XYZ file of C-alpha atoms in Angstrom:
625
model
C 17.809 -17.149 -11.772
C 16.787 -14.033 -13.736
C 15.477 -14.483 -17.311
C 17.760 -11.832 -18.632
C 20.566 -14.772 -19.099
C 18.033 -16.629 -21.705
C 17.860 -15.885 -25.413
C 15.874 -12.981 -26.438
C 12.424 -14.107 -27.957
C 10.888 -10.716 -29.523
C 12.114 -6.763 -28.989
C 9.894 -3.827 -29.193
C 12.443 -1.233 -29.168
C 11.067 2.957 -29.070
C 7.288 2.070 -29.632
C 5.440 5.389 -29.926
C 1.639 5.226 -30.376
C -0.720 8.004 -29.805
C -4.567 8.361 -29.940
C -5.469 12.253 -31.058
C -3.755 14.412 -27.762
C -3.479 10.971 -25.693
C 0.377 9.223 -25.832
C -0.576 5.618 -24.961
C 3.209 4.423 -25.322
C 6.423 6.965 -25.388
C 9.164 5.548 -26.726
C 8.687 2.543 -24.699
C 10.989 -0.362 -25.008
C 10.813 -4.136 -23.617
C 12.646 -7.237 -24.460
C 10.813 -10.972 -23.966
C 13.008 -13.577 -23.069
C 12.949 -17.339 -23.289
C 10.800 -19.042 -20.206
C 9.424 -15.496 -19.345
C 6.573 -15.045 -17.703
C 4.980 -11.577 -17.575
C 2.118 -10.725 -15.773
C 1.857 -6.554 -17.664
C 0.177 -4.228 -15.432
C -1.102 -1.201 -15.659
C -4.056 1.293 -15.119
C -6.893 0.609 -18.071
C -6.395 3.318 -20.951
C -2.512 2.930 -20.124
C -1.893 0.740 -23.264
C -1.568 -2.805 -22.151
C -3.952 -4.410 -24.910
C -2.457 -2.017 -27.331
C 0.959 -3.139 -26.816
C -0.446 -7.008 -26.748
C -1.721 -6.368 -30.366
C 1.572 -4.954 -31.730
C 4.052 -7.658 -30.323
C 1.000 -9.914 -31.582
C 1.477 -8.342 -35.291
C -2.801 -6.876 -35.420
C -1.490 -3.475 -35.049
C 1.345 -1.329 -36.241
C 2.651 1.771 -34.001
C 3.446 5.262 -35.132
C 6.566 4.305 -34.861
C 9.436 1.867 -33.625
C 9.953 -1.204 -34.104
C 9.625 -4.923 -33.365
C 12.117 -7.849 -34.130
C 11.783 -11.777 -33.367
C 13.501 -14.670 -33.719
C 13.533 -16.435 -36.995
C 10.615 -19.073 -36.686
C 8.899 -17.761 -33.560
C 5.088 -19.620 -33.124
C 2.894 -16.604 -31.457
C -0.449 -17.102 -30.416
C -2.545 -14.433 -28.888
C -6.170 -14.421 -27.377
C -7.588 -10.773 -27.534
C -10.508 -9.423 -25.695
C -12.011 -8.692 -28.893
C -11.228 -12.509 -30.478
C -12.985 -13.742 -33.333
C -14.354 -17.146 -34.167
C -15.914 -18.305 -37.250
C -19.864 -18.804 -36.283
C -20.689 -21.086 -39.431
C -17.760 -24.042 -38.112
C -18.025 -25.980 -34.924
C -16.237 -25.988 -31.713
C -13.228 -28.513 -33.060
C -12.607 -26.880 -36.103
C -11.979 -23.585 -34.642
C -9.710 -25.046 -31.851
C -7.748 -27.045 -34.229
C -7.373 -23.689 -36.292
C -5.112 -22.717 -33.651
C -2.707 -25.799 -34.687
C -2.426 -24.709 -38.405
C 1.422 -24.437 -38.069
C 1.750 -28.180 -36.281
C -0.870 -29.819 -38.899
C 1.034 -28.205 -42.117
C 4.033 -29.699 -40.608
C 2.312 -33.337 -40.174
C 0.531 -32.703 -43.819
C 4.917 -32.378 -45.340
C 5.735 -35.152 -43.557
C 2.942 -37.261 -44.556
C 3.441 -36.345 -48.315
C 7.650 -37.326 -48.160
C 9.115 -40.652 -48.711
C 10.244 -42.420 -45.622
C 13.489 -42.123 -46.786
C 13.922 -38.680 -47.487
C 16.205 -36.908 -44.770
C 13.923 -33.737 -45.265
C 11.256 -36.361 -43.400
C 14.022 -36.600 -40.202
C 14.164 -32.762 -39.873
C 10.498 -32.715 -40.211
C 10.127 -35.153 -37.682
C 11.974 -33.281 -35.322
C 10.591 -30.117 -35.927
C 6.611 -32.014 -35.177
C 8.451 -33.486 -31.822
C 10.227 -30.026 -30.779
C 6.335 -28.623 -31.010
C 4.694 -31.590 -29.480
C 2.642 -32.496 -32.552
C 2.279 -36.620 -32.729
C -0.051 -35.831 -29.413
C -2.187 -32.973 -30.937
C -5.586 -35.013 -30.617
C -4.603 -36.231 -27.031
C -3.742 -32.671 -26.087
C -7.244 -31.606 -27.549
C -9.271 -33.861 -25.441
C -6.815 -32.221 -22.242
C -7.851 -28.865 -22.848
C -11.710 -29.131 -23.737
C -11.959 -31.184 -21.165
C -10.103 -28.573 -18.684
C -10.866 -25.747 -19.495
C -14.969 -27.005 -19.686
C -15.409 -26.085 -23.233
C -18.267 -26.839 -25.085
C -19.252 -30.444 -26.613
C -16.468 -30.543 -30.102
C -19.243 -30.907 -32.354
C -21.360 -27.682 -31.663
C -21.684 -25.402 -34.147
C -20.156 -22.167 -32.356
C -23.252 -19.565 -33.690
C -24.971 -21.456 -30.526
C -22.524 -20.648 -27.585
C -22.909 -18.076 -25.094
C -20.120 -15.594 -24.535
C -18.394 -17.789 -21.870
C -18.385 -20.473 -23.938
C -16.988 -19.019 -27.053
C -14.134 -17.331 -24.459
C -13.039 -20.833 -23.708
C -13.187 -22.073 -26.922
C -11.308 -19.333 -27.917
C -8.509 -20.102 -25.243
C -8.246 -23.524 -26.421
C -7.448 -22.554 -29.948
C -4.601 -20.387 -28.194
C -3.239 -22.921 -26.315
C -3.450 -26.049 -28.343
C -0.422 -25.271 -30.632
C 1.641 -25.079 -27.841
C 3.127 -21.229 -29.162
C 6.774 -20.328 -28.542
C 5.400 -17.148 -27.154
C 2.186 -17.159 -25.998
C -0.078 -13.912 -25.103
C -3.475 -13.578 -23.142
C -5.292 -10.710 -22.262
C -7.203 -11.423 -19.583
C -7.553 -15.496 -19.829
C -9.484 -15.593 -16.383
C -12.160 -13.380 -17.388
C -15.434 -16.142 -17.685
C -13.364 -19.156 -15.890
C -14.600 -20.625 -12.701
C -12.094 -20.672 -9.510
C -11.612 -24.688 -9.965
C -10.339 -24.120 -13.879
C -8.733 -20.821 -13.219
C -6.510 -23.308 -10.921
C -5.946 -25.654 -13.151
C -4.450 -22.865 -15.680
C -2.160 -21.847 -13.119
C -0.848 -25.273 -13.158
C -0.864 -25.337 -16.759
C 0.947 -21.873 -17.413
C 3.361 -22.578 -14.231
C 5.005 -25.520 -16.323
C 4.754 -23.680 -20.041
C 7.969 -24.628 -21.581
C 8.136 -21.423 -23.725
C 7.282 -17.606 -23.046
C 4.222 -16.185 -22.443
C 2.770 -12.331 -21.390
C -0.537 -11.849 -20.001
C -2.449 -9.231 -18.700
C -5.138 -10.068 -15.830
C -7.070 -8.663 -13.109
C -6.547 -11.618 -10.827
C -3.890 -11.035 -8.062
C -3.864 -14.784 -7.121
C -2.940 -15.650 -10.598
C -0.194 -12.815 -11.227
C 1.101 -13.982 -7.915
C 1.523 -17.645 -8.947
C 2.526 -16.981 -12.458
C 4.595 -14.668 -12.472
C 8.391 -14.764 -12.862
C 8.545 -11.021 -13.423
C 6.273 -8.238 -13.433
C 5.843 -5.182 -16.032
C 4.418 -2.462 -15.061
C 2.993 0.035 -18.015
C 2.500 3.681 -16.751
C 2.756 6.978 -18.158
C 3.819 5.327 -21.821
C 6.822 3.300 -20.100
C 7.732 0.398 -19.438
C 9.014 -0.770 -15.660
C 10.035 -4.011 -15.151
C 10.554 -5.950 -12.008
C 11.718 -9.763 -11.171
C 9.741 -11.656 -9.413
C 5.872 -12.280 -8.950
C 3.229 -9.454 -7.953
C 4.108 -9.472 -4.487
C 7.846 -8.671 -4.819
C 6.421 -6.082 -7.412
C 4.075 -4.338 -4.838
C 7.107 -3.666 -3.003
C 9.852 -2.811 -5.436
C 7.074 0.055 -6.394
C 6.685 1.054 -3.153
C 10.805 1.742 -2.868
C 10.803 2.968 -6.280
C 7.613 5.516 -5.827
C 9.796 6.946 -2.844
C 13.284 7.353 -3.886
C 11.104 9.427 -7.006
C 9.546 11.136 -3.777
C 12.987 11.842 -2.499
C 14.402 13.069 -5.767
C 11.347 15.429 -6.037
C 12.279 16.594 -2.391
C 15.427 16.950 -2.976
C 15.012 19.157 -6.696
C 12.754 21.278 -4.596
C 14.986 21.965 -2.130
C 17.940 22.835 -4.744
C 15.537 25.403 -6.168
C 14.379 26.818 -2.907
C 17.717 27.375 -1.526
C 19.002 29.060 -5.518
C 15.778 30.972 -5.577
C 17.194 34.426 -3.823
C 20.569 33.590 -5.473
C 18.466 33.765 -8.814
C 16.026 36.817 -8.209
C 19.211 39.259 -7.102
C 20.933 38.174 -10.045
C 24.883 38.257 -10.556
C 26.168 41.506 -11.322
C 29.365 40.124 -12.598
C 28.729 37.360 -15.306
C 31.329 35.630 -15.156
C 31.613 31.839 -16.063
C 30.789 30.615 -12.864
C 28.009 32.198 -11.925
C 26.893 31.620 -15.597
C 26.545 28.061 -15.001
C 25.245 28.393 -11.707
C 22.330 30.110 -13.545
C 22.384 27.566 -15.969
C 22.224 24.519 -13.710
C 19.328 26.348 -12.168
C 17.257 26.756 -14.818
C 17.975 23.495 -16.368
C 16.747 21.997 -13.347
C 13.643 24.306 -12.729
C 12.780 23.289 -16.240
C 12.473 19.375 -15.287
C 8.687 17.983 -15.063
C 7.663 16.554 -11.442
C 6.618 13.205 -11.605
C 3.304 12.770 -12.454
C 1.225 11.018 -9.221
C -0.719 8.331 -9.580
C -4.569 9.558 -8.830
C -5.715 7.818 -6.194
C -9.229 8.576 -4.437
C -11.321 6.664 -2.581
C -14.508 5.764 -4.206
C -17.354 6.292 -1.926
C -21.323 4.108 -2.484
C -24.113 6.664 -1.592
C -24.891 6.484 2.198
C -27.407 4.182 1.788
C -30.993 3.963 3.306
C -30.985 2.018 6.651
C -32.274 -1.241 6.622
C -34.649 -3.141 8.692
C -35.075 -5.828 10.836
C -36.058 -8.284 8.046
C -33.533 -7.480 4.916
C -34.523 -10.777 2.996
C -35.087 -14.460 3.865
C -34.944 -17.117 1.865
C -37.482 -20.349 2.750
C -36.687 -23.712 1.242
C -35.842 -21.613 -1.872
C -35.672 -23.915 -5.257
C -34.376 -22.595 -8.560
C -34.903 -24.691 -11.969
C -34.782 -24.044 -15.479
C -35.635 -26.885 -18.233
C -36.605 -28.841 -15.907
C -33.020 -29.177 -14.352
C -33.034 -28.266 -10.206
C -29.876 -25.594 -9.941
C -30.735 -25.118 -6.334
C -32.381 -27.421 -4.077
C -34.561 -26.197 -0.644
C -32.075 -23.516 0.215
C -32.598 -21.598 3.363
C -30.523 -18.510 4.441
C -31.653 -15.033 6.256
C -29.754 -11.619 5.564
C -28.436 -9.898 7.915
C -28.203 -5.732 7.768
C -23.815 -5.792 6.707
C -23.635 -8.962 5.214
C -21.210 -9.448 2.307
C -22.031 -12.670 0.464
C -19.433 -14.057 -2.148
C -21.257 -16.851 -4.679
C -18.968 -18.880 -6.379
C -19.294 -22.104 -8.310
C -18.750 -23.963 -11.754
C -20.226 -22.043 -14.911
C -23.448 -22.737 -15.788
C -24.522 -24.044 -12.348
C -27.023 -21.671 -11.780
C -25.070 -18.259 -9.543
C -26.596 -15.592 -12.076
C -29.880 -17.872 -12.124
C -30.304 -17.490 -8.271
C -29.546 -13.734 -8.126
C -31.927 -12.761 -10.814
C -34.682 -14.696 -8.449
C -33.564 -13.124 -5.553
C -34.498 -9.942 -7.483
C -37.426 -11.203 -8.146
C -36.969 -11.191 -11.913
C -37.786 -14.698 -11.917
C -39.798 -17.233 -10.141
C -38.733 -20.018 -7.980
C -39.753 -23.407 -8.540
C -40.635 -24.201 -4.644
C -40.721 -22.396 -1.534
C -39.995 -18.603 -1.267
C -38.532 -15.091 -0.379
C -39.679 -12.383 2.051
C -38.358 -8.785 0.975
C -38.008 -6.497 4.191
C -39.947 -3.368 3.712
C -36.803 -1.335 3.744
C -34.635 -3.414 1.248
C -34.167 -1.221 -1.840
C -31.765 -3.832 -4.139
C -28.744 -1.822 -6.639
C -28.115 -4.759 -9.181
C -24.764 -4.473 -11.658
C -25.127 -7.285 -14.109
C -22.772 -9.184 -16.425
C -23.696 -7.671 -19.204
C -23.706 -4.147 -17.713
C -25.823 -0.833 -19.220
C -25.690 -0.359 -22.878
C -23.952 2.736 -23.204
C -23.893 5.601 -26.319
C -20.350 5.651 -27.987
C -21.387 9.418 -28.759
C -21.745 10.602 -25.705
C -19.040 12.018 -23.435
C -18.306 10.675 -20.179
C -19.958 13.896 -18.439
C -22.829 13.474 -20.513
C -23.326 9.507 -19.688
C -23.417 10.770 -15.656
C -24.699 13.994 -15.499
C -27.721 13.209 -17.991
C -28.192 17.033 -18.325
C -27.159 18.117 -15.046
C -23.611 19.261 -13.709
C -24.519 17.519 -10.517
C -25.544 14.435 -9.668
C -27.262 13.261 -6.489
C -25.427 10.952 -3.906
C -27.776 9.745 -1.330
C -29.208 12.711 0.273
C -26.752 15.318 -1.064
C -25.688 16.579 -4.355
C -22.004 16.597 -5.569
C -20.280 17.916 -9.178
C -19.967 15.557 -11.994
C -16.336 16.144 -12.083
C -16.047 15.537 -7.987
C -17.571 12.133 -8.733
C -16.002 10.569 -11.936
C -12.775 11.733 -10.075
C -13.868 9.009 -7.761
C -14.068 5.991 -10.619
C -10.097 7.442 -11.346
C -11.272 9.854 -14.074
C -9.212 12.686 -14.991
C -11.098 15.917 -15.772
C -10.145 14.897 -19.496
C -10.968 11.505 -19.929
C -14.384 13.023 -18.082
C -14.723 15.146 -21.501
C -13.809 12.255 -23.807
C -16.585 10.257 -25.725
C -17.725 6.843 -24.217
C -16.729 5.327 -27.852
C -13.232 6.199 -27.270
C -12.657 4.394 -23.621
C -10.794 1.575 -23.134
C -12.579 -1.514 -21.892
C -11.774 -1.155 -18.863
C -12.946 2.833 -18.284
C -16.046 1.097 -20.464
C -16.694 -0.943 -16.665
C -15.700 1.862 -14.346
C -18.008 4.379 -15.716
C -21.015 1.885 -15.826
C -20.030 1.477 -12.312
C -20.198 5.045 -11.788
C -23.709 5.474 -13.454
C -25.532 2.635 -11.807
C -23.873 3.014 -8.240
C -25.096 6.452 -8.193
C -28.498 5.258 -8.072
C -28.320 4.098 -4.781
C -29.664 1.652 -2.706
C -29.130 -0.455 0.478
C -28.510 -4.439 -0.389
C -25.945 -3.752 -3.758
C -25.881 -7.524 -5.772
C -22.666 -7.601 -8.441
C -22.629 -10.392 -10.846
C -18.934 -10.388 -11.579
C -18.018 -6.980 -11.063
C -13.808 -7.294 -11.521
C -14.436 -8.612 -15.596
C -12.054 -5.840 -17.399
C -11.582 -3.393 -14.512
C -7.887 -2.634 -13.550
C -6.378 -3.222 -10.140
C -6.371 0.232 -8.809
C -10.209 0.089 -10.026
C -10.440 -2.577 -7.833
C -8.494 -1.969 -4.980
C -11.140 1.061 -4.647
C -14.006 -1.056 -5.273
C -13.019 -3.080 -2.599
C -12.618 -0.407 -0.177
C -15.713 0.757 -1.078
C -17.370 -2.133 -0.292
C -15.849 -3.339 2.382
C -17.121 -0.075 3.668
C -20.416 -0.298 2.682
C -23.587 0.023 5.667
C -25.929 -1.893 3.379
C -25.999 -5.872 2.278
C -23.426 -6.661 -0.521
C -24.509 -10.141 -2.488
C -20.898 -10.794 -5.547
C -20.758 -13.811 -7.611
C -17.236 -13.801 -8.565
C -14.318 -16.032 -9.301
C -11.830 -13.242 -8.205
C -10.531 -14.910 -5.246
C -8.253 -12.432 -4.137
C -11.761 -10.289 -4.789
C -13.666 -12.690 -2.287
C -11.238 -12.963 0.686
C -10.848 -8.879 0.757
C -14.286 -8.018 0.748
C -17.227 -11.369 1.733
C -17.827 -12.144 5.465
C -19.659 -15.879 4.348
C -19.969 -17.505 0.839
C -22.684 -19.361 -0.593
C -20.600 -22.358 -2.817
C -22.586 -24.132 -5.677
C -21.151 -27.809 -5.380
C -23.499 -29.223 -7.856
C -27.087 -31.368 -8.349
C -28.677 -28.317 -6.714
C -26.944 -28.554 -3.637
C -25.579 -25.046 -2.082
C -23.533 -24.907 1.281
C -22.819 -22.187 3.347
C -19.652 -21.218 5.053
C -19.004 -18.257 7.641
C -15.310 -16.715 6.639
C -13.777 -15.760 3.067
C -13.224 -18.169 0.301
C -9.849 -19.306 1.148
C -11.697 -20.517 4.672
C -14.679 -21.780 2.849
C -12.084 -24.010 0.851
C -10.282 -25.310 3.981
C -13.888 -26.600 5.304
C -14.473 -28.236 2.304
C -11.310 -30.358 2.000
C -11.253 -30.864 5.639
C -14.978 -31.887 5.611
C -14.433 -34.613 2.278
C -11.046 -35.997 4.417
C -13.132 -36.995 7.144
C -16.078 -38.255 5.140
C -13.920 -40.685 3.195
C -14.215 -38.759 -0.182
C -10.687 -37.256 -0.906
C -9.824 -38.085 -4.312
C -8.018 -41.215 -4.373
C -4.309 -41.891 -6.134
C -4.771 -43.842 -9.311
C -3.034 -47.271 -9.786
C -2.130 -48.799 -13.066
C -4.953 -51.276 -14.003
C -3.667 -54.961 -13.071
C -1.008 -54.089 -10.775
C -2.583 -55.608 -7.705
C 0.430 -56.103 -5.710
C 0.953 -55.053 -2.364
C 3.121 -51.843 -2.073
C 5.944 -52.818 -0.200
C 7.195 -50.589 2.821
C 9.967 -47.967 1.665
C 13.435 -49.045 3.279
C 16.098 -46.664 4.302
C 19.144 -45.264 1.888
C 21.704 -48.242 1.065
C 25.490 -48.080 1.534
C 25.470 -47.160 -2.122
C 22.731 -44.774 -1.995
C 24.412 -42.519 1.600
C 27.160 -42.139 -0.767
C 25.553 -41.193 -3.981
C 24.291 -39.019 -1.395
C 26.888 -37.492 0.151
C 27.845 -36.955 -3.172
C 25.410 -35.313 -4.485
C 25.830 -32.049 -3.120
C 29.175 -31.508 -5.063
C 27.843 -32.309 -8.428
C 25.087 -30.385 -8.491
C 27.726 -27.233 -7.535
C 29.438 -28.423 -10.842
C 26.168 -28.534 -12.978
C 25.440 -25.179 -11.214
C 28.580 -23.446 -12.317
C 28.547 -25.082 -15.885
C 25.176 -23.571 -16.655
C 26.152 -20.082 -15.441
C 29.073 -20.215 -17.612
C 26.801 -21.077 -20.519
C 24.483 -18.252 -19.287
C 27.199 -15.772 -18.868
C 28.029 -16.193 -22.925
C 24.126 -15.473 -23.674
C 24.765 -12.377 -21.866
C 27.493 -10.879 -23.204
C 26.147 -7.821 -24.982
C 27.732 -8.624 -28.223
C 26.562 -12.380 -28.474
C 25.780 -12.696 -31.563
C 28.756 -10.818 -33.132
C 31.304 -13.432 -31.348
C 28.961 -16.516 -30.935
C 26.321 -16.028 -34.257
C 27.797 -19.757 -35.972
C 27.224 -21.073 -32.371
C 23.903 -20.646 -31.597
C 22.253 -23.446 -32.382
C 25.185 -25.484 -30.263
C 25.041 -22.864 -27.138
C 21.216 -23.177 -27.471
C 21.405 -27.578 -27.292
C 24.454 -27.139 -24.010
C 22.207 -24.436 -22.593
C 19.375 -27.144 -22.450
C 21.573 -30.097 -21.735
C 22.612 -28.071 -18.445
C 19.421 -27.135 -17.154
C 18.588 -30.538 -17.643
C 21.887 -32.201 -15.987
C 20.946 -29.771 -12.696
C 17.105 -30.577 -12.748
C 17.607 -34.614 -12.844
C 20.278 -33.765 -9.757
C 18.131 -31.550 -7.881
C 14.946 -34.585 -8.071
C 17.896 -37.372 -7.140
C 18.893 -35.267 -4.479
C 15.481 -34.627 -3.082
C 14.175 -38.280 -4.001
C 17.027 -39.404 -1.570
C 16.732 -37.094 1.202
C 12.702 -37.930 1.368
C 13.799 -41.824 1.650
C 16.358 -41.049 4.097
């Protein structure tokens, strides 16, 4: 059922923004509908956080304009959010539920009696706000935020991010808007989000790296390119392929422009002695075509690692290897060898010690017990979390070339420009200062300057944070590509299965276990491995009830015909909601049906309702037959 039957939520209608020569959005225009859910995609610097902060009310364009429903709850987390370092980890979280607990403090001051109390109480229940402490305690305890009463000065980045999505999430928004919610979650809470966001009774827009999670999300993608908006139904996958058809018929129409030219172009150069009307317009018609731009093409190189040194027999070996810090053991007599091509995905909670073991591997820090042996040969390339601190005043040609117009790759020696145009840099973004890149260039060109450096066993310590899917569909390629040893801790699962040949899994109180395969295999082994040992998780019973579950009978007389009965009803629900849906999209709604709304809005639920409960009868019955 497409979205475009619900009510419309918020409009941004002719949005132009631009930075100096740069048009981020051109008159771009998008409509959010009720139970939406937009994964918005683009390439970084195309204006997807941009357009996130106006719909979100931080920014203002040049010009357009936005309009919302009366009432709408919006709650945004930014890249760049803010949380107040004096307060502790509750009291910013609960900040997020200002709306729901001035609503509670109304009620509270009203006499019982008072029928402004009723439509109070209503309001609190419409936003779920008797349960805001309960819902609390769900997310912290989800999402693996940090203890309530820690003063948030003390967090580390990851841990203010998910304190920070808490707050977003606790009020329970109308429309809700992330940009980039994954970034800093491990694979088991990223899953539970899904969950969470595949149930969100309201709207929401988000803008992520992830490919797993815009698949599962997703009812319809948006794709932001060239300062408009494209929108397709349907999760990333249907996406991927309604560009591919819509990339070619703008192929075809490019063909076929070409070819109108080519075939008017002697017509044109002899000219028409006679000007008469017709060949006037045929003139016309010619140049009004010839005048047309060609669609601009989407850049797309291959990014290429420096040929790298060859390894020998003995890359590095880890011996009964254990990591510790405070006293705590993160890994516990670990023993692996290295093989010349192996690509090693290490996943695992936050905090459980993936960054800990890679910066020992590196030798950077000691191990507790046993040890490593470094092959003569191995020269290690290490991209960190926090990246290379770069100068804002710089240009982009300046960060790489460091004073030279070349820079050397491997053994040879290649133009600046040749090389940025690998990292999907445009001769003038290669020109523009480092303090005016989007966050997402920000990642590509550190990749640029430290992957120019070389080196046979590359370690990346979650490399897809920020950087945009064609970024790392050529990242992936690269690696997957790569002669040398590739070691990624990453909860990009999409990330893991394309490019790791084994992965090392952190499964806590230092214990590490090694699979052969990509993470989706590594997760089959797991679950198949705790069936057989007895340790699946178990399906809770209600305290007390101790009785034995009886065996499930077959359908009754009355139940085959509630059955056979079934199937007609829900046809009648079916059609009673489409007519409903049909008046929401009647172009001049609110002109006919403006007194209605509220009424259309309450039958619109009623109906979706009616054809839900059917749909779980039905399938509750067919599962017992």
């Amino acid at each position: 059922m497409s979205n475009y039957t619900t009510p419309v939520l918020l409009s941004a209608k002719d949005l132009v923004v631009e930075y100096g020569e740069q048009k981020v959005l051109q008159v771009a225009s998008l409509s959010i509908h009720d139970g939406d859910r937009i994964g918005l995609v683009g390439k970084n610097g195309a204006g997807k956080s941009t357009f996130l902060r106006i719909i979100s009310g931080l920014m203002e364009p040049d010009s357009g304009e936005i309009a919302q429903r009366n009432g709408l709850v919006v709650s945004f987390l930014s890249q760049e959010f803010t949380l107040d370092e004096e307060k502790t980890v509750k009291d910013n979280i609960m900040s997020g539920a200002g709306y729901i607990k001035e609503l509670l403090d109304q009620y509270e001051s009203l006499d019982p009696s008072s029928e402004e109390r009723h439509i109070l109480e209503e309001k609190i229940a419409h936003v779920d706000g008797w349960n805001l402490d309960r819902r609390l305690t769900l997310l912290t305890t989800s999402l693996d935020a940090p203890d309530s009463d820690r003063i948030v000065a003390t967090l580390s980045g990851g841990e203010k991010r998910r304190t920070a999505l808490c707050r977003t999430l606790i009020a329970q928004p109308d429309l809700l808007i992330l940009d980039e919610p994954t970034n800093h979650l491990d694979t088991n809470t990223i899953e539970w989000m899904e969950k969470f966001l595949a149930s969100w009774r309201g709207a929401c827009i988000f803008v992520t790296h992830d490919r797993y999670f815009l698949d599962r999300i997703a009812n319809r993608i948006v794709e932001l390119a060239h300062g408009t908006f494209f929108s397709h139904q349907g999760n990333y996958t249907d996406y991927l392929l309604n560009k591919a058809e819509r990339d070619s018929l703008r192929e075809a129409g490019e063909k076929k422009r070409q070819s109108f030219l080519r075939n008017e172009l002697d017509w044109v150069m002899r000219g028409p002695r006679a000007r008469r009307t017709k060949a006037k317009s045929r003139l016309d018609k010619y140049f009004e075509i010839a005048g047309e731009e060609a669609p601009e093409k989407d850049i797309n190189i291959d990014l290429i690692i420096p040929t790298p040194e060859r390894l020998g027999n003995k890359v590095l070996e880890l011996k009964e290897l254990s990591v510790a810090i405070a006293g705590k053991t993160l890994v516990n007599s670990l023993s692996y060898n290295f093989e010349p091509g192996r690509r090693l995905g290490i996943v695992g909670k936050n905090g459980a010690g993936k960054t800990t073991l890679v910066r020992t591997l590196l030798g950077e820090l000691k191990p507790a017990a046993g040890g490593i042996e470094k092959g003569e040969r191995t020269i290690f390339n290490y991209v960190d979390q926090s990246r290379l601190i770069l100068n804002d005043e710089e240009t982009v040609f300046e960060t790489i070339g460091e004073g030279s117009e070349t820079v050397k790759f491997g053994k040879l020696t290649m133009p600046v420009w040749t090389y940025m145009r690998r990292f999907l840099f445009t001769d003038e973004r290669t020109m523009t200062k480092v303090g005016k890149l989007s966050g997402g260039e920000r990642s590509r060109l550190t990749l640029a300057k430290i992957l120019k450096n070389g080196g046979n066993f590359i370690v990346l310590d979650e490399p897809t944070n920020d950087l945009d899917l064609p970024s790392l569909r050529i990242l992936e390629e690269a690696l997957i590509n790569f002669d040398g040893c590739v070691v990624v801790v990453s909860h990009d699962r999409y990330f893991l299965n394309r490019v790791c040949t084994g992965i090392l899994a952190f499964e806590g109180d230092g214990v590490t276990r090694f699979n052969e395969g990509d993470y989706d295999y590594y997760v089959e082994k797991r679950d198949a491995d705790l069936l057989s040992s007895g340790n699946s998780v178990p399906i809770k019973e209600k305290k007390g009830d101790t009785r034995e579950k009886k065996q499930v009978k077959k359908l009754s007389y009355h139940e085959q015909k509630e059955l056979d009965a079934i199937e007609g009803k829900i046809m009648e629900a079916e059609l009673e909601l489409e007519n409903i849906e049909k008046i929401f999209a009647d172009p001049q709604f609110y002109e006919k049906y403006a007194t209605q709304t509220v009424e259309l809005n309450n039958k619109h639920d009623d109906a979706k309702k009616v054809v839900k409960s059917l749909y779980d009868r039905w399938e509750e019955l067919e599962n017992k037959k």
